[in-house]
mmCIF file of C-alpha atoms in Angstrom:
data_model
loop_
_atom_site.group_PDB
_atom_site.id
_atom_site.type_symbol
_atom_site.label_atom_id
_atom_site.label_comp_id
_atom_site.label_asym_id
_atom_site.label_seq_id
_atom_site.Cartn_x
_atom_site.Cartn_y
_atom_site.Cartn_z
ATOM 1 C CA MET P 599 143.057 125.771 85.867
ATOM 2 C CA SER P 600 140.476 123.485 87.431
ATOM 3 C CA SER P 601 138.542 124.602 90.481
ATOM 4 C CA ARG P 602 138.945 121.131 91.965
ATOM 5 C CA HIS P 603 142.294 121.176 93.725
ATOM 6 C CA ARG P 604 143.839 118.126 95.275
ATOM 7 C CA SER P 605 146.109 118.281 98.251
ATOM 8 C CA GLN P 606 149.089 115.984 98.265
ATOM 9 C CA ASP P 607 147.788 113.697 101.013
ATOM 10 C CA SER P 608 144.133 113.466 99.899
ATOM 11 C CA ALA P 609 142.579 110.782 97.740
ATOM 12 C CA PRO P 610 142.204 111.482 94.023
ATOM 13 C CA TRP P 611 138.949 112.949 92.762
ATOM 14 C CA PRO P 612 136.621 110.620 90.933
ATOM 15 C CA PRO P 613 136.464 111.208 87.182
ATOM 16 C CA SER P 614 134.054 113.931 86.114
ATOM 17 C CA LEU P 615 130.822 112.758 84.535
ATOM 18 C CA SER P 616 129.717 114.032 81.178
ATOM 19 C CA ARG P 617 126.115 114.880 80.494
ATOM 20 C CA ARG P 618 125.942 111.927 78.094
ATOM 21 C CA THR P 619 127.167 109.531 80.802
ATOM 22 C CA VAL P 620 124.546 110.760 83.236
ATOM 23 C CA LEU P 621 121.746 110.428 80.655
ATOM 24 C CA VAL P 622 122.839 106.933 79.608
ATOM 25 C CA GLY P 623 123.077 105.867 83.252
ATOM 26 C CA ALA P 624 119.628 107.246 83.998
ATOM 27 C CA ALA P 625 118.164 105.442 81.006
ATOM 28 C CA ALA P 626 119.795 102.156 82.043
ATOM 29 C CA ALA P 627 118.699 102.406 85.691
ATOM 30 C CA PRO P 628 115.237 100.829 85.193
ATOM 31 C CA ALA P 629 116.763 97.867 83.375
ATOM 32 C CA ALA P 630 119.320 97.402 86.120
ATOM 33 C CA GLY P 631 116.578 97.556 88.735
ATOM 34 C CA ALA P 632 114.578 94.891 86.899
ATOM 35 C CA ALA P 633 117.599 92.594 86.771
ATOM 36 C CA ALA P 634 118.258 92.775 90.510
ATOM 37 C CA PRO P 635 115.079 93.615 92.446
ATOM 38 C CA LEU P 636 115.431 94.845 95.980
ATOM 39 C CA ALA P 637 113.768 92.945 98.791
ATOM 40 C CA ILE P 638 112.614 96.152 100.502
ATOM 41 C CA PRO P 639 109.138 97.193 99.346
ATOM 42 C CA SER P 640 108.774 100.836 98.451
ATOM 43 C CA PRO P 641 106.197 102.955 100.325
ATOM 44 C CA ALA P 642 104.484 103.782 97.016
ATOM 45 C CA ALA P 643 103.929 100.087 96.294
ATOM 46 C CA ALA P 644 102.166 99.686 99.641
ATOM 47 C CA ASP P 645 99.741 102.564 98.945
ATOM 48 C CA PRO P 646 96.410 100.974 97.967
ATOM 49 C CA THR P 647 95.101 104.327 96.693
ATOM 50 C CA LYS P 648 97.882 104.741 94.119
ATOM 51 C CA PRO P 649 95.989 103.320 91.100
ATOM 52 C CA TYR P 650 92.958 105.491 91.885
ATOM 53 C CA LYS P 651 95.125 108.597 92.281
ATOM 54 C CA ALA P 652 96.838 107.820 88.967
ATOM 55 C CA LEU P 653 93.493 107.598 87.193
ATOM 56 C CA LEU P 654 92.253 110.818 88.811
ATOM 57 C CA SER P 655 95.469 112.569 87.753
ATOM 58 C CA VAL P 656 95.035 111.483 84.132
ATOM 59 C CA ASP P 657 91.373 112.502 84.259
ATOM 60 C CA ALA P 658 92.322 115.947 85.584
ATOM 61 C CA LYS P 659 94.800 116.392 82.699
ATOM 62 C CA ILE P 660 92.073 115.452 80.223
ATOM 63 C CA SER P 661 89.727 118.020 81.781
ATOM 64 C CA ARG P 662 92.379 120.765 81.631
ATOM 65 C CA LEU P 663 93.121 119.986 77.970
ATOM 66 C CA ARG P 664 89.419 119.983 77.091
ATOM 67 C CA ARG P 665 88.992 123.393 78.737
ATOM 68 C CA ARG P 666 92.049 124.689 76.842
ATOM 69 C CA TRP P 667 90.647 123.290 73.605
ATOM 70 C CA ALA P 668 87.281 124.999 74.190
ATOM 71 C CA ARG P 669 88.909 128.366 75.012
ATOM 72 C CA LEU P 670 91.169 128.159 71.964
ATOM 73 C CA GLU P 671 88.302 127.159 69.682
ATOM 74 C CA ALA P 672 86.213 130.101 70.925
ATOM 75 C CA HIS P 673 89.154 132.475 70.450
ATOM 76 C CA LEU P 674 89.818 131.241 66.922
ATOM 77 C CA SER P 675 86.139 131.461 66.049
ATOM 78 C CA ASP P 676 86.002 135.065 67.277
ATOM 79 C CA GLU P 677 89.213 135.862 65.428
ATOM 80 C CA LEU P 678 87.952 134.421 62.154
ATOM 81 C CA ARG P 679 84.702 136.389 62.381
ATOM 82 C CA SER P 680 86.385 139.700 63.205
ATOM 83 C CA SER P 681 89.533 139.598 61.093
ATOM 84 C CA PRO P 682 90.036 140.310 57.434
ATOM 85 C CA ALA P 683 90.841 137.474 55.061
ATOM 86 C CA GLY P 684 94.588 138.245 55.152
ATOM 87 C CA SER P 685 95.127 137.151 58.763
ATOM 88 C CA GLU P 686 94.899 133.421 58.117
ATOM 89 C CA PRO P 687 98.356 132.380 59.487
ATOM 90 C CA GLU P 688 97.311 133.053 63.109
ATOM 91 C CA SER P 689 94.280 130.853 62.594
ATOM 92 C CA LEU P 690 96.447 128.125 61.117
ATOM 93 C CA ARG P 691 98.713 128.156 64.180
ATOM 94 C CA GLY P 692 95.659 127.882 66.409
ATOM 95 C CA ALA P 693 94.299 125.055 64.298
ATOM 96 C CA GLN P 694 97.590 123.195 64.710
ATOM 97 C CA GLU P 695 97.359 123.632 68.486
ATOM 98 C CA LEU P 696 93.804 122.248 68.390
ATOM 99 C CA ARG P 697 95.105 119.167 66.539
ATOM 100 C CA ASP P 698 97.929 118.795 69.064
ATOM 101 C CA ILE P 699 95.485 119.011 71.964
ATOM 102 C CA ASP P 700 93.229 116.456 70.262
ATOM 103 C CA GLY P 701 96.169 114.070 69.968
ATOM 104 C CA MET P 702 97.133 114.508 73.621
ATOM 105 C CA ILE P 703 93.547 113.969 74.745
ATOM 106 C CA GLU P 704 93.299 110.816 72.651
ATOM 107 C CA LEU P 705 96.458 109.393 74.233
ATOM 108 C CA LEU P 706 95.273 110.300 77.724
ATOM 109 C CA LEU P 707 91.864 108.717 77.109
ATOM 110 C CA GLU P 708 93.591 105.486 76.101
ATOM 111 C CA ARG P 709 95.763 105.653 79.211
ATOM 112 C CA ARG P 710 92.723 106.333 81.395
ATOM 113 C CA ALA P 711 90.883 103.357 79.880
ATOM 114 C CA ALA P 712 93.878 101.103 80.553
ATOM 115 C CA LEU P 713 94.109 102.335 84.155
ATOM 116 C CA LEU P 714 90.373 101.880 84.631
ATOM 117 C CA GLU P 715 90.565 98.248 83.489
ATOM 118 C CA LYS P 716 93.201 97.533 86.153
ATOM 119 C CA LEU P 717 91.369 99.169 89.080
ATOM 120 C CA PRO P 718 90.242 96.803 91.815
ATOM 121 C CA THR P 719 86.469 96.916 92.230
ATOM 122 C CA LYS P 720 86.221 95.118 95.563
ATOM 123 C CA GLY P 721 88.317 93.984 98.487
ATOM 124 C CA ALA P 722 89.464 97.387 99.745
ATOM 125 C CA ALA P 723 92.153 97.149 102.400
ATOM 126 C CA THR P 724 91.694 100.591 103.935
ATOM 127 C CA LEU P 725 89.149 103.340 104.355
ATOM 128 C CA GLU P 726 91.421 105.556 102.247
ATOM 129 C CA GLU P 727 91.083 103.074 99.392
ATOM 130 C CA LEU P 728 87.280 103.193 99.657
ATOM 131 C CA ILE P 729 87.390 106.993 99.558
ATOM 132 C CA ALA P 730 89.683 106.917 96.507
ATOM 133 C CA ARG P 731 87.394 104.398 94.785
ATOM 134 C CA LEU P 732 84.390 106.667 95.390
ATOM 135 C CA ALA P 733 86.349 109.660 94.051
ATOM 136 C CA VAL P 734 86.909 107.742 90.810
ATOM 137 C CA ALA P 735 83.230 106.751 90.617
ATOM 138 C CA GLU P 736 82.273 110.377 91.229
ATOM 139 C CA ARG P 737 84.422 111.479 88.268
ATOM 140 C CA LEU P 738 83.123 108.742 85.962
ATOM 141 C CA ILE P 739 79.456 109.665 86.351
ATOM 142 C CA TRP P 740 78.215 112.474 84.143
ATOM 143 C CA ASN P 741 76.467 115.185 86.153
ATOM 144 C CA ASP P 742 74.052 115.895 83.302
ATOM 145 C CA ASP P 743 72.902 112.285 83.041
ATOM 146 C CA HIS P 744 72.978 111.078 86.640
ATOM 147 C CA LEU P 745 73.105 114.063 88.974
ATOM 148 C CA GLU P 746 71.419 112.190 91.830
ATOM 149 C CA ALA P 747 73.894 109.292 91.680
ATOM 150 C CA GLN P 748 76.846 111.654 91.403
ATOM 151 C CA THR P 749 75.605 113.668 94.383
ATOM 152 C CA LEU P 750 75.058 110.510 96.447
ATOM 153 C CA ILE P 751 78.552 109.225 95.686
ATOM 154 C CA ALA P 752 80.137 112.611 96.403
ATOM 155 C CA GLY P 753 78.304 112.887 99.733
ATOM 156 C CA THR P 754 79.281 109.358 100.759
ATOM 157 C CA ARG P 755 82.921 110.049 99.899
ATOM 158 C CA GLN P 756 82.843 113.269 101.924
ATOM 159 C CA ASP P 757 81.243 111.499 104.916
ATOM 160 C CA LEU P 758 83.875 108.775 104.900
ATOM 161 C CA ALA P 759 86.680 111.334 104.604
ATOM 162 C CA SER P 760 85.206 113.265 107.538
ATOM 163 C CA TRP P 761 84.978 110.124 109.670
ATOM 164 C CA LEU P 762 88.565 109.264 108.804
ATOM 165 C CA ALA P 763 89.778 112.791 109.605
ATOM 166 C CA HIS P 764 88.066 112.696 113.025
ATOM 167 C CA GLY P 765 89.238 109.168 113.781
ATOM 168 C CA ARG P 766 85.795 107.733 114.400
ATOM 169 C CA LEU P 767 83.432 105.438 112.579
ATOM 170 C CA PRO P 768 79.761 105.379 113.543
ATOM 171 C CA ARG P 769 78.306 102.155 114.888
ATOM 172 C CA ALA P 770 75.217 100.496 113.512
#
């Protein structure tokens, strides 16, 4: 017996949705939205820092994968040196994970390059956008090659964020 009871004077229940119906509807939703756009702008579309945050998010994923790759490579190297010749299958599984990580990093680097090409380089609308732009510049500069420039950009970004947090901008 169903747990959905209907009293005699109530309206009928809508038909139950199958998992397949929900998945098909979710997949079709973007196409339906493109066919009939809404006139109300979304808050995310009005956020001028969104493209910078997207790039920083992709960059953070790349950094995490590179750290994982380095840890796994070190572990496999230690394992190969200390294990007898018969323990090769564990190394093969680790090697497969290294290849998987390489593939993910490659895709993310392509995505980061595409996002970087689309970033506005001038005409910031808000102080938040300037801070986000400096955060991207800070991430793009290699500490080993240009420590002074990276430090200058990081300090400028921090100063602007502090001014914004305190609601004051210094006068010239």
